[in-house]
CSV table of C-alpha atoms and ligand atoms in Angstrom, one decimal:
chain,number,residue,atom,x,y,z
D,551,UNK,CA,89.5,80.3,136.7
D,552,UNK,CA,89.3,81.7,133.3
D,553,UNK,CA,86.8,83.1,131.1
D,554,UNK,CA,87.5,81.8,127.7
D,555,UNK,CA,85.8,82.4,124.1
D,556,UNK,CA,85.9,79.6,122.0
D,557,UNK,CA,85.1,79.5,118.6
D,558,UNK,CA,84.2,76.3,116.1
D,559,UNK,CA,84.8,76.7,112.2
D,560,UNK,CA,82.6,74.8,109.6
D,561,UNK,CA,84.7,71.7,109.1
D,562,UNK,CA,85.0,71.5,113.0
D,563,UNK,CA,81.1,71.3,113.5
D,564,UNK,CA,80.3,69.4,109.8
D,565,UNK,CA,78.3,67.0,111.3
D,566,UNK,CA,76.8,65.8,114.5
D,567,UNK,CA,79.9,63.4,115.2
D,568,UNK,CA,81.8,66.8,115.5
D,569,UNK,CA,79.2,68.3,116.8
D,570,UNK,CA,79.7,65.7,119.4
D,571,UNK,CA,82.9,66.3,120.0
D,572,UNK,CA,83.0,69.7,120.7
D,573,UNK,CA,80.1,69.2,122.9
D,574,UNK,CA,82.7,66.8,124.8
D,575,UNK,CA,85.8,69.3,124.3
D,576,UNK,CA,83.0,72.2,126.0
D,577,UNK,CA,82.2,69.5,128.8
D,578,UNK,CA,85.8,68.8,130.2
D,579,UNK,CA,86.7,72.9,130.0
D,580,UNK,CA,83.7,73.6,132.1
D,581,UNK,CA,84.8,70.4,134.7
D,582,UNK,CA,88.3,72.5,134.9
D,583,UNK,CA,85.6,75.4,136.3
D,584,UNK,CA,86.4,77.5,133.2
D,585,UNK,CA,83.8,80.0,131.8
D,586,UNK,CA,82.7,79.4,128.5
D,587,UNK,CA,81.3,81.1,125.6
D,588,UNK,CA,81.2,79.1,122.2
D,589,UNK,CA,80.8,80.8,119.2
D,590,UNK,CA,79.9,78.4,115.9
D,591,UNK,CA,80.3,78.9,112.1
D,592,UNK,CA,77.6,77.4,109.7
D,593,UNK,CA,78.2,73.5,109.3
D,594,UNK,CA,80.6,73.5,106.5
D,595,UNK,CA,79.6,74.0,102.8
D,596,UNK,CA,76.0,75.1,104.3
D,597,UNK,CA,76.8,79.0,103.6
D,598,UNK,CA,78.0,78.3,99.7
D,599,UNK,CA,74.7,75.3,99.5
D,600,UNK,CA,72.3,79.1,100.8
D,601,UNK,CA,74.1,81.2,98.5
D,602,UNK,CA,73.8,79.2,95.6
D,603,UNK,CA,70.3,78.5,96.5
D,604,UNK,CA,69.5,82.1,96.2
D,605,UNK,CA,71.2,82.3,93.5
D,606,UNK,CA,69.5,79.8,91.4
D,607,UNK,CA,66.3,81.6,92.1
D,608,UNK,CA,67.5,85.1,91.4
D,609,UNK,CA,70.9,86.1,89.8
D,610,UNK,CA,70.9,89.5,91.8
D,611,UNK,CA,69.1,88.3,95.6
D,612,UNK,CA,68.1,91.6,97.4
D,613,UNK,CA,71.1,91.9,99.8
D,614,UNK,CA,68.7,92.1,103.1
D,615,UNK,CA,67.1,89.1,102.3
D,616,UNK,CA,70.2,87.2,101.3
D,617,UNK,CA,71.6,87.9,105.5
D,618,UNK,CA,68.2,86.8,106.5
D,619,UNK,CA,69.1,83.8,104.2
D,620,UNK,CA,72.5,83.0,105.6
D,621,UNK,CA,72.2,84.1,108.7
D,622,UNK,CA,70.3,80.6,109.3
D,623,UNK,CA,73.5,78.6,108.6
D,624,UNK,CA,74.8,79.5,111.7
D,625,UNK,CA,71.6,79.3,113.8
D,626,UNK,CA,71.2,75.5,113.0
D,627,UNK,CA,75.0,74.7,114.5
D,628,UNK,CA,74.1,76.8,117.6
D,629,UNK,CA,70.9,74.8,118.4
D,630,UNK,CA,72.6,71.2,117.6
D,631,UNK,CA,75.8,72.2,119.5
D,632,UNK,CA,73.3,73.3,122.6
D,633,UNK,CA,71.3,70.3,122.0
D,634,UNK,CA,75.0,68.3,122.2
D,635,UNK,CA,76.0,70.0,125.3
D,636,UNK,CA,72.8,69.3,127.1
D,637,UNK,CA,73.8,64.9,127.0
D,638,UNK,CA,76.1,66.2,129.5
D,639,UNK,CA,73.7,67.8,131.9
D,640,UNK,CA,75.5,70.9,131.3
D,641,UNK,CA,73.2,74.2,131.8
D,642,UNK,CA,73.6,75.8,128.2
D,643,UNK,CA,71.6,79.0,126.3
D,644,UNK,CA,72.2,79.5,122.4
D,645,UNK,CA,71.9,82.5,121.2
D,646,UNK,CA,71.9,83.8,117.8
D,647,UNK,CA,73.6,87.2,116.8
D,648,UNK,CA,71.2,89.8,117.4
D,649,UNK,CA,69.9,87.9,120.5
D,650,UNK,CA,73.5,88.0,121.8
D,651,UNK,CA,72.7,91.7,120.9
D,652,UNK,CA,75.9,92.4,118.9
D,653,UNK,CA,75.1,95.8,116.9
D,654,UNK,CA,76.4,96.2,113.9
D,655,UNK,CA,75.6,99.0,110.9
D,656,UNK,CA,73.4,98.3,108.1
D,657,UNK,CA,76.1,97.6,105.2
D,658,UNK,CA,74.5,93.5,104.2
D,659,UNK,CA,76.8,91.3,103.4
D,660,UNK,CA,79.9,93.1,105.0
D,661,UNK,CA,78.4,94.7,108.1
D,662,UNK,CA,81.2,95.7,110.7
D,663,UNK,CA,80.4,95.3,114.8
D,664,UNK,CA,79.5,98.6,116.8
D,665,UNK,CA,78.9,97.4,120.2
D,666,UNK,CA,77.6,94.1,121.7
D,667,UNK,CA,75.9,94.3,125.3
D,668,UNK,CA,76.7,91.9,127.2
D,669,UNK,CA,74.5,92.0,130.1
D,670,UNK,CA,72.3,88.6,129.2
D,671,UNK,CA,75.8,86.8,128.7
D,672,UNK,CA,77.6,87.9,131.8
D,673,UNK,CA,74.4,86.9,133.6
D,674,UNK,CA,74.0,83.4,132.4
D,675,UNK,CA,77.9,82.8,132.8
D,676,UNK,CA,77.4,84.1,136.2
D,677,UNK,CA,74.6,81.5,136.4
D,678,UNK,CA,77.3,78.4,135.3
D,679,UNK,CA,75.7,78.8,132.0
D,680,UNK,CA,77.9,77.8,129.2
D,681,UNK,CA,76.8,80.6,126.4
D,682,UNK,CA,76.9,79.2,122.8
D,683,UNK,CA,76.2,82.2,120.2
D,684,UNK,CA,75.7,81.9,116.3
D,685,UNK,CA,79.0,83.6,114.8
D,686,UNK,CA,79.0,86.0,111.6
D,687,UNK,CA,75.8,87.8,112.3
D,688,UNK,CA,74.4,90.9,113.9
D,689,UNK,CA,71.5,93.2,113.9
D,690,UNK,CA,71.5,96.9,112.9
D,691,UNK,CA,69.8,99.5,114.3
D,692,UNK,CA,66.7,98.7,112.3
D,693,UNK,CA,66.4,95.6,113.9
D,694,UNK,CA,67.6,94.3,110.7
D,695,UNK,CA,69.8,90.6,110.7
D,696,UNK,CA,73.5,91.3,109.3
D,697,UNK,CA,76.4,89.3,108.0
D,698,UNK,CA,80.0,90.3,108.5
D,699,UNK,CA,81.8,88.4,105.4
D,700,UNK,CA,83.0,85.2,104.6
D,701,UNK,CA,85.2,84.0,107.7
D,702,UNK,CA,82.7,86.3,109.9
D,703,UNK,CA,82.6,84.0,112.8
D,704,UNK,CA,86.3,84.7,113.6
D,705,UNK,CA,85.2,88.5,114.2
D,706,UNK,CA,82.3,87.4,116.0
D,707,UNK,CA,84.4,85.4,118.4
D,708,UNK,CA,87.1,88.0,119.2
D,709,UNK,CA,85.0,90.7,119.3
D,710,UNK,CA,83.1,89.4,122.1
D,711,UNK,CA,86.0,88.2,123.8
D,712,UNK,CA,86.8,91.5,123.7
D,713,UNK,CA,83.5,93.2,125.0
D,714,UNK,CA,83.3,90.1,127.9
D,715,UNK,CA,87.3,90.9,129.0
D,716,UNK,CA,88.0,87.4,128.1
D,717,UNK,CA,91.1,86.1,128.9
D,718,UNK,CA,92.0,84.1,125.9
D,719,UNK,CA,90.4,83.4,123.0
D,720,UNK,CA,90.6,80.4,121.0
D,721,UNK,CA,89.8,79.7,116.8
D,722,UNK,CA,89.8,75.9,116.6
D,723,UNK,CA,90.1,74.8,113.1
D,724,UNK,CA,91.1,72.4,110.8
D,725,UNK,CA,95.0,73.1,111.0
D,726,UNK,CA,96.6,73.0,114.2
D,727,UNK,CA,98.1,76.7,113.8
D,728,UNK,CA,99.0,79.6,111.4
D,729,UNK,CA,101.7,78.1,109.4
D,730,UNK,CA,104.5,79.5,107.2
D,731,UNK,CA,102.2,79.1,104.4
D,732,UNK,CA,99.2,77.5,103.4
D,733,UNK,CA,99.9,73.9,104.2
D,734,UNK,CA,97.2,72.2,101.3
D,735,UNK,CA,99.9,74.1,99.2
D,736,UNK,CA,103.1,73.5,100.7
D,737,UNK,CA,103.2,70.5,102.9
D,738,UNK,CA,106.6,70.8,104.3
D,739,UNK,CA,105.4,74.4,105.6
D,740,UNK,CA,106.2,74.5,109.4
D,741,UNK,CA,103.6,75.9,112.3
D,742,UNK,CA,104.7,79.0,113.7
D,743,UNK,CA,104.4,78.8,117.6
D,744,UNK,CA,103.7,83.1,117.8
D,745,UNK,CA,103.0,85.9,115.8
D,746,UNK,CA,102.4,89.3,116.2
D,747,UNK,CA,99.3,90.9,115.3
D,748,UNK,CA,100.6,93.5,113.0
D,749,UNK,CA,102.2,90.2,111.2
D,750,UNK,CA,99.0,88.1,111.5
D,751,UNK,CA,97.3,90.9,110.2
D,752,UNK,CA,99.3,91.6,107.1
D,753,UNK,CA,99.7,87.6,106.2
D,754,UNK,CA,95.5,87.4,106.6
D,755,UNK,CA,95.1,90.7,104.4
D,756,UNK,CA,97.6,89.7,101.9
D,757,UNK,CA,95.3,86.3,101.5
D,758,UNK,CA,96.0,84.2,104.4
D,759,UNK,CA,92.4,83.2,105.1
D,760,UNK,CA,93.1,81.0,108.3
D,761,UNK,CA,91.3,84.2,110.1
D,762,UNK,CA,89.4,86.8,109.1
D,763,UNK,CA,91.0,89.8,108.8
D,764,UNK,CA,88.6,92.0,111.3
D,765,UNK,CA,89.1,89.5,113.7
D,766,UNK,CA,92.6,90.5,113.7
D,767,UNK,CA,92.3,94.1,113.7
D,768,UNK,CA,90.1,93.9,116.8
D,769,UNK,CA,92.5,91.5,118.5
D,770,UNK,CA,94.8,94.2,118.2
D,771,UNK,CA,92.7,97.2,118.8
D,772,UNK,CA,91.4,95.8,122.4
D,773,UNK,CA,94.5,93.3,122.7
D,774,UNK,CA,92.7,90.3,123.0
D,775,UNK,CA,95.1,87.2,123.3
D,776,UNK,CA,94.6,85.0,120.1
D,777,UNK,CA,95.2,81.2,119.9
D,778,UNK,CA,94.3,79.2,116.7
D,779,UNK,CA,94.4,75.6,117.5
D,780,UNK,CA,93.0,72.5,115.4
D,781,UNK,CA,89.8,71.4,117.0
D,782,UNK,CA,90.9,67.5,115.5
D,783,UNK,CA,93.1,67.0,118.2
D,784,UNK,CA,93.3,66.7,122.1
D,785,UNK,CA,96.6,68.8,122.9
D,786,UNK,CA,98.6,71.1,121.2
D,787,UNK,CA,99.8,74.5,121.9
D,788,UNK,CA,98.9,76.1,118.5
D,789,UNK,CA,99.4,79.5,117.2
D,790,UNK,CA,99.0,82.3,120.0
D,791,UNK,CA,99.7,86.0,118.3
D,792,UNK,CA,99.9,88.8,120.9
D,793,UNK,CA,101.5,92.2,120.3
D,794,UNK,CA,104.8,90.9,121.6
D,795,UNK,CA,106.2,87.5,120.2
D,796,UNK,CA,108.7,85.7,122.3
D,797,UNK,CA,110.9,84.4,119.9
D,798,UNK,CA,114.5,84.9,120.6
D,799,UNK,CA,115.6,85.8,117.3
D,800,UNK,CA,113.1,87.8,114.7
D,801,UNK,CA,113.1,85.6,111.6
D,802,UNK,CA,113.6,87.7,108.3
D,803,UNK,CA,110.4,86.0,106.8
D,804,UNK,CA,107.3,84.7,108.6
D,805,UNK,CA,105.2,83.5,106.3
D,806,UNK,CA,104.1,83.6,102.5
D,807,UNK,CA,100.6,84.9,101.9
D,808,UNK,CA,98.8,84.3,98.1
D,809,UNK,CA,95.6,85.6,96.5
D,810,UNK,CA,94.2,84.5,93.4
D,811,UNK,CA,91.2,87.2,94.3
D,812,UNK,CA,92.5,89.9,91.6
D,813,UNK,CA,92.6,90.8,88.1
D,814,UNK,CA,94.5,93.6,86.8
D,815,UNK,CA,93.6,96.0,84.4
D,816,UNK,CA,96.3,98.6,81.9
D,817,UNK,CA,94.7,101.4,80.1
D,818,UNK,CA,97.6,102.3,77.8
D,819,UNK,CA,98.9,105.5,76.4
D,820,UNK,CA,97.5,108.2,78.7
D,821,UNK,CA,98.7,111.5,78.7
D,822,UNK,CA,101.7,111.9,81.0
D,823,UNK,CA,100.1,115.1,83.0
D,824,UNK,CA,98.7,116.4,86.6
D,825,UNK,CA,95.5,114.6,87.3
D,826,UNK,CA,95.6,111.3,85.3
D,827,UNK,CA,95.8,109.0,87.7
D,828,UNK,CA,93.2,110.9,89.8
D,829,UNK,CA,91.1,110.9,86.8
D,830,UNK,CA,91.6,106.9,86.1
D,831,UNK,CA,91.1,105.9,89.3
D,832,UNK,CA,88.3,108.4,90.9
D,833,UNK,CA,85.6,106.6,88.7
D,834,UNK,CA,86.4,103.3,90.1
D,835,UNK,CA,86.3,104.3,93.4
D,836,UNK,CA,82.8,106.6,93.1
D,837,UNK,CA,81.7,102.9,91.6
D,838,UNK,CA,82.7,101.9,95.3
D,839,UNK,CA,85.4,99.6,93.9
D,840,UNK,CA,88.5,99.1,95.8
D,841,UNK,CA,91.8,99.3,94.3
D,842,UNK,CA,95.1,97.5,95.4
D,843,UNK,CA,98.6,97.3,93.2
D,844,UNK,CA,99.1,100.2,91.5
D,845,UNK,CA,101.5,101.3,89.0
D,846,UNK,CA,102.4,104.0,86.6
D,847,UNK,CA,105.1,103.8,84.1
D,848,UNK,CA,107.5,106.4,83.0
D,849,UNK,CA,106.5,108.0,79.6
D,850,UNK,CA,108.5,108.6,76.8
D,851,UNK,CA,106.7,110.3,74.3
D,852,UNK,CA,104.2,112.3,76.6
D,853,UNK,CA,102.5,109.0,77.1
D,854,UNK,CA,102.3,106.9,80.3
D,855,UNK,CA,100.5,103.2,80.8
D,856,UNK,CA,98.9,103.0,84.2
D,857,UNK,CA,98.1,99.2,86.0
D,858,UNK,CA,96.1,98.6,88.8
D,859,UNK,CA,94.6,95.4,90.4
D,860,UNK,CA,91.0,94.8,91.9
D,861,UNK,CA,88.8,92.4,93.4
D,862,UNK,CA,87.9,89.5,90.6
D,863,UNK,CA,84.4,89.6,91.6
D,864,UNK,CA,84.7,93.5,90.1
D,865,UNK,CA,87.0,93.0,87.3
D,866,UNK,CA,84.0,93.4,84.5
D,867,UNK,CA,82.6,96.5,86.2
D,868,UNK,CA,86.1,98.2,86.4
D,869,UNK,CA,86.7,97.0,82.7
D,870,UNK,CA,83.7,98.9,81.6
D,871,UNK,CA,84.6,101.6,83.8
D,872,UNK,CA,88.0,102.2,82.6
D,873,UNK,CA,87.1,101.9,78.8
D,874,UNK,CA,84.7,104.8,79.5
D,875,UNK,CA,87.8,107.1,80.9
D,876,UNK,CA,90.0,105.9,77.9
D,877,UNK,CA,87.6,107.2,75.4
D,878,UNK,CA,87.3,110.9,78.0
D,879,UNK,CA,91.7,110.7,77.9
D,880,UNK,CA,92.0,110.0,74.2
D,881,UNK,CA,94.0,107.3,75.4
D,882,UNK,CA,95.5,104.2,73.0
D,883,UNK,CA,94.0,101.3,74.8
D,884,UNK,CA,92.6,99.2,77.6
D,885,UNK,CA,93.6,95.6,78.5
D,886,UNK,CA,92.8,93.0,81.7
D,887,UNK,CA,93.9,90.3,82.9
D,888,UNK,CA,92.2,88.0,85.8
D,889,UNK,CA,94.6,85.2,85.4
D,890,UNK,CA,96.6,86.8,87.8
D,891,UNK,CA,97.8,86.2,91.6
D,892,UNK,CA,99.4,88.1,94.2
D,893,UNK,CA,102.5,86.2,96.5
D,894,UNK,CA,103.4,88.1,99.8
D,895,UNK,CA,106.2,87.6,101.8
D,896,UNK,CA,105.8,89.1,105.7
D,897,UNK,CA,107.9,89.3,108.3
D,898,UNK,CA,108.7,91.4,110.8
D,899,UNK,CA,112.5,91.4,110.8
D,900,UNK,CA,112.0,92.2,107.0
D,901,UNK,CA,111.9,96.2,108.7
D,902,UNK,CA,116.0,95.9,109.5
D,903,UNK,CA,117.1,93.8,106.7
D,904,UNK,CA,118.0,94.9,103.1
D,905,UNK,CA,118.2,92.6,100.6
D,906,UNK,CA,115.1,90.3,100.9
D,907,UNK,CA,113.2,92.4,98.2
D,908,UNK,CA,116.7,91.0,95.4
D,909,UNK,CA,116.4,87.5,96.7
D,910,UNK,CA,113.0,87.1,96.2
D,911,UNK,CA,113.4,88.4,92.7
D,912,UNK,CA,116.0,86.4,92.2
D,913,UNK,CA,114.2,83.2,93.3
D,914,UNK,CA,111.4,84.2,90.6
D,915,UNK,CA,113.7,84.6,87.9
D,916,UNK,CA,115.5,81.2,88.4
D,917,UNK,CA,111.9,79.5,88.3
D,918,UNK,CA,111.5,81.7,84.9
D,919,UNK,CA,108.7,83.5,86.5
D,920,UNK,CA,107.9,87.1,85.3
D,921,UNK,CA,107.0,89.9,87.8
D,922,UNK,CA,104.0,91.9,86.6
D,923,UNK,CA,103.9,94.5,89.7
D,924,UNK,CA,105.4,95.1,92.8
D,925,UNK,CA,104.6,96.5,95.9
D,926,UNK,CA,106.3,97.1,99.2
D,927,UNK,CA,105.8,98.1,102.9
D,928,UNK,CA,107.9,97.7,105.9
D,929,UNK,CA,107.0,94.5,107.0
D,930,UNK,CA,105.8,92.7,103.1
D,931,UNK,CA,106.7,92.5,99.6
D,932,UNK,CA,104.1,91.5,97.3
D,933,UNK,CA,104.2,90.4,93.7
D,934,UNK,CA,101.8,90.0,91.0
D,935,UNK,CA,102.6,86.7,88.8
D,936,UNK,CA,100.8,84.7,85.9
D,937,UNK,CA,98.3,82.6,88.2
D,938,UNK,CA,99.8,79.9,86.8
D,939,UNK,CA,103.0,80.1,88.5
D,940,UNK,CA,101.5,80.7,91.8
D,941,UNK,CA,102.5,77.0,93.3
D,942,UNK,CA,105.7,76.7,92.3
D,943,UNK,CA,106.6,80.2,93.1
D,944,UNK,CA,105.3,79.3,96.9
D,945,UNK,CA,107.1,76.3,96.6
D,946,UNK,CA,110.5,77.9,95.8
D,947,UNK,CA,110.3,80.8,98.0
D,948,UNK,CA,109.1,79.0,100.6
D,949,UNK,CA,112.4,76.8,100.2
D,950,UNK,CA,114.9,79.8,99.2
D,951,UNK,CA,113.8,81.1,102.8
D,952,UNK,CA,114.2,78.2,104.7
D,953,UNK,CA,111.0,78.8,106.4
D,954,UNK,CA,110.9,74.9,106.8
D,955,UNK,CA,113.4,74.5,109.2
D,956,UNK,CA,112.4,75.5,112.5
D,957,UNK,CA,113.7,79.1,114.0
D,958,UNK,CA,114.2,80.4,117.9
K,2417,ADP,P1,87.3,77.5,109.4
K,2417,ADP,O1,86.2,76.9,108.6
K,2417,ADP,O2,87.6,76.7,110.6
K,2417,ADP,O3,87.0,79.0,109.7
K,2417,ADP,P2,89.1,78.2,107.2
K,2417,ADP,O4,88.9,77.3,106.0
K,2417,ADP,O5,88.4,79.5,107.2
K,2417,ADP,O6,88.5,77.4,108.5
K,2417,ADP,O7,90.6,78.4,107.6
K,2417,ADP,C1,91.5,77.3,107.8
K,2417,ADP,C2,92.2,77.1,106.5
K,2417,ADP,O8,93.1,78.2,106.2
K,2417,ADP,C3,93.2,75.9,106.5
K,2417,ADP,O9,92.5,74.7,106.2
K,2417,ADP,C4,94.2,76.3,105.5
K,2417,ADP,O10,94.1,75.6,104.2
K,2417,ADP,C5,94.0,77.8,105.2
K,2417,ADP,N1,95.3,78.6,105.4
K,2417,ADP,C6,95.7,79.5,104.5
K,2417,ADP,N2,96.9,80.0,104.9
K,2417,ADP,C7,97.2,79.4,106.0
K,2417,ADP,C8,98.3,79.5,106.9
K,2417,ADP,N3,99.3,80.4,106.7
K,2417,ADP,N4,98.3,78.8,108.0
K,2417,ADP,C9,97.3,77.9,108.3
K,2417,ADP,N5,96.2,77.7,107.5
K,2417,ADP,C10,96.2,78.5,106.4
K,2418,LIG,N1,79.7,80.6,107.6
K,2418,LIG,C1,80.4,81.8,107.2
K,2418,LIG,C2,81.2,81.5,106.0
K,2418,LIG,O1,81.2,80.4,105.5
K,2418,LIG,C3,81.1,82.4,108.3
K,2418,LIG,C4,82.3,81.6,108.8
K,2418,LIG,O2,82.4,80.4,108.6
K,2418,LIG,O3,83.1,82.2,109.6
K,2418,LIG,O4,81.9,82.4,105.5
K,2419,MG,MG1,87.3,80.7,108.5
């Protein structure tokens, strides 16, 4: 019999008919003598309703207070889920985060897991328990309550199926799978049947938000079988991503990841010498911001223009930032631009092909699309377009690529 981790997203436990259902799902996988540990998201649109809350009644919430704040979405679902299970005269326990004693460190908001003990949880399994636990929280070593980022629950779910030896775990959702692309975008996109992690992990960095990116990482790290499946229907294989696929042919493209998170700022005519982009960017980054697409253009009269992207959320804080170094580099001028968005294709087989990069440009310049930035690695090609492009560049590329018709 297996031990398996389950976990439920908001739209799969939005209200008590789903609820319900799961409850049902959890009864017949504990009939097949399976061991079960649930792990639940917030009820969906409960985390934005806290946030907003707290916003309305201060602009700038104290982060500590805020993951006391919504840390409580997720505590309501584990009690109604437990509460569901019970109609079945199952024996369940909920436990939130810290009570399922997953450590994390003290950064609010974005707080990454150290270690979970998993003593209390092996001993109620052991007991025929089934173990339900409040996803995307922790406690540090303050005894403080922690939140791990939007889409924690996913890292909450694979990290413990990592720390229990579990031998599967499973993200029900509401797609049946990883697809090619974002289906709400593209509807003829196609579910892929496996991925590997260093695939799903670029394709949920680039913007893929089916899983959290963590979640992936530590799939990988401890090697943690990972299965997304739609928690709307009865069967269905899903998307399992392992570190070996076993398709019979590598397909040059995977999938298309997108991003309207950026904004991109220029600071124009800088002196072309040693040290300018280390002096450009070293502000940002003491200011804790994170950069992404970078680029720096040849000069031609002992000038240079330098472009990088950031988060949109810090866009006005790098803008202020930036024109503070263009007054320090005598330089001509600053400009932004949060209209932006990023399109990624990924694919393994990318690493032995040439000649993706030039039909992907091509397919942008037939749609009359402009490419403000590039940026490669061996397994993705990312662009930065006009935002307003962003779906009918999908669209095309996802045609030009044939990632609707079905591969080995
Ligand atoms: P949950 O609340 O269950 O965690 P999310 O909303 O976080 O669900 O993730 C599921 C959503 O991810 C889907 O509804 C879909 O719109 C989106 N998504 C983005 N890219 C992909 C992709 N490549 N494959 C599948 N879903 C994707
Ligand atoms: N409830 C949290 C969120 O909305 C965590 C999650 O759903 O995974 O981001
Ligand atoms: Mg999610």
């Amino acid at each position: 019999m297996a031990l398996i981790v389950q976990k439920f997203g908001g739209t799969s436990v939005g209200s008590p008919e789903r609820i319900a259902s799961v409850a049902k799902k959890a009864a017949t996988f504990r009939e097949k003598g399976h061991s079960l540990v649930i792990v639940v998201s917030a009820m969906s649109g409960e985390t934005n309703r806290l946030l907003a809350l707290a916003h309305e009644i201060n602009p700038n919430p104290e982060p500590r207070e805020l993951d006391v704040l919504l840390a409580t979405g997720e505590q309501v679902t584990i009690a109604l889920l437990s509460i569901a299970i019970a109609k079945y005269h199952l024996p369940v326990r909920s436990y939130t985060g810290a009570q399922a004693r997953i450590r994390t460190d003290s950064a609010y908001s974005k707080a990454r897991i150290q270690n979970i003990d998993t003593k209390q949880i092996f001993h109620d399994l052991n007991l025929g328990r089934i173990v339900v636990v409040a996803g995307f929280q922790g406690i540090d070593d303050k005894g403080d309550i922690t939140t791990l980022g939007r889409g924690g629950s996913d890292t909450t779910a694979v990290a413990l199926a990592a720390a229990l030896k579990a031998d599967e775990c499973q993200i029900y959702t509401d797609v049946d799978g990883v697809y090619t692309t974002d289906p709400r975008v593209v509807p003829e996109a196609r579910r892929l049947n496996s991925l590997a992690y260093e695939e799903m992990l670029e394709l949920a960095s680039l913007g893929a938000k089916v899983l959290q990116i963590r979640s992936v990482e530590f799939a990988s790290k401890y090697n943690v079988p990972l299965r997304v499946l739609s928690s709307f229907e009865e069967n269905g294989e899903g998307t399992i991503i392992t570190a070996e696929t076993e398709r019979m042919e590598e397909p040059l493209i995977s999938g298309i990841a997108f991003n309207r998170d950026e904004a991109k700022l220029t600071i124009l005519g800088v002196p072309n010498e040693p040290g300018v982009a280390y002096r450009i960017l070293e502000p940002i980054a003491g200011a804790n911001i994170e950069v992404d697409v970078i680029i720096q253009n040849v000069g031609q009269d002992g000038t240079t223009d330098f472009t990088f992207t950031v988060h949109r959320n810090d866009y006005q804080r790098a803008l202020r930032i930036l024109k503070d170094t263009s007054v320090q580099l005598k330089a001509r001028e600053v400009i932004g631009d949060d209209n932006i968005a990023k399109v990624s294709l990924v694919g393994v087989g990318m690493r032995s092909h040439a000649g993706i990069a030039s039909t992907m440009f091509r397919i942008l310049a037939e749609e009359k699309v402009n490419i403000q930035m590039i940026s490669t690695s061996e397994i993705k090609i990312s662009v930065v377009i006009d935002e307003k492009y962003l779906e009918a560049s999908i669209q095309a590329l996802h045609t030009a690529f044939n990632l609707a018709k079905p591969t080995g």
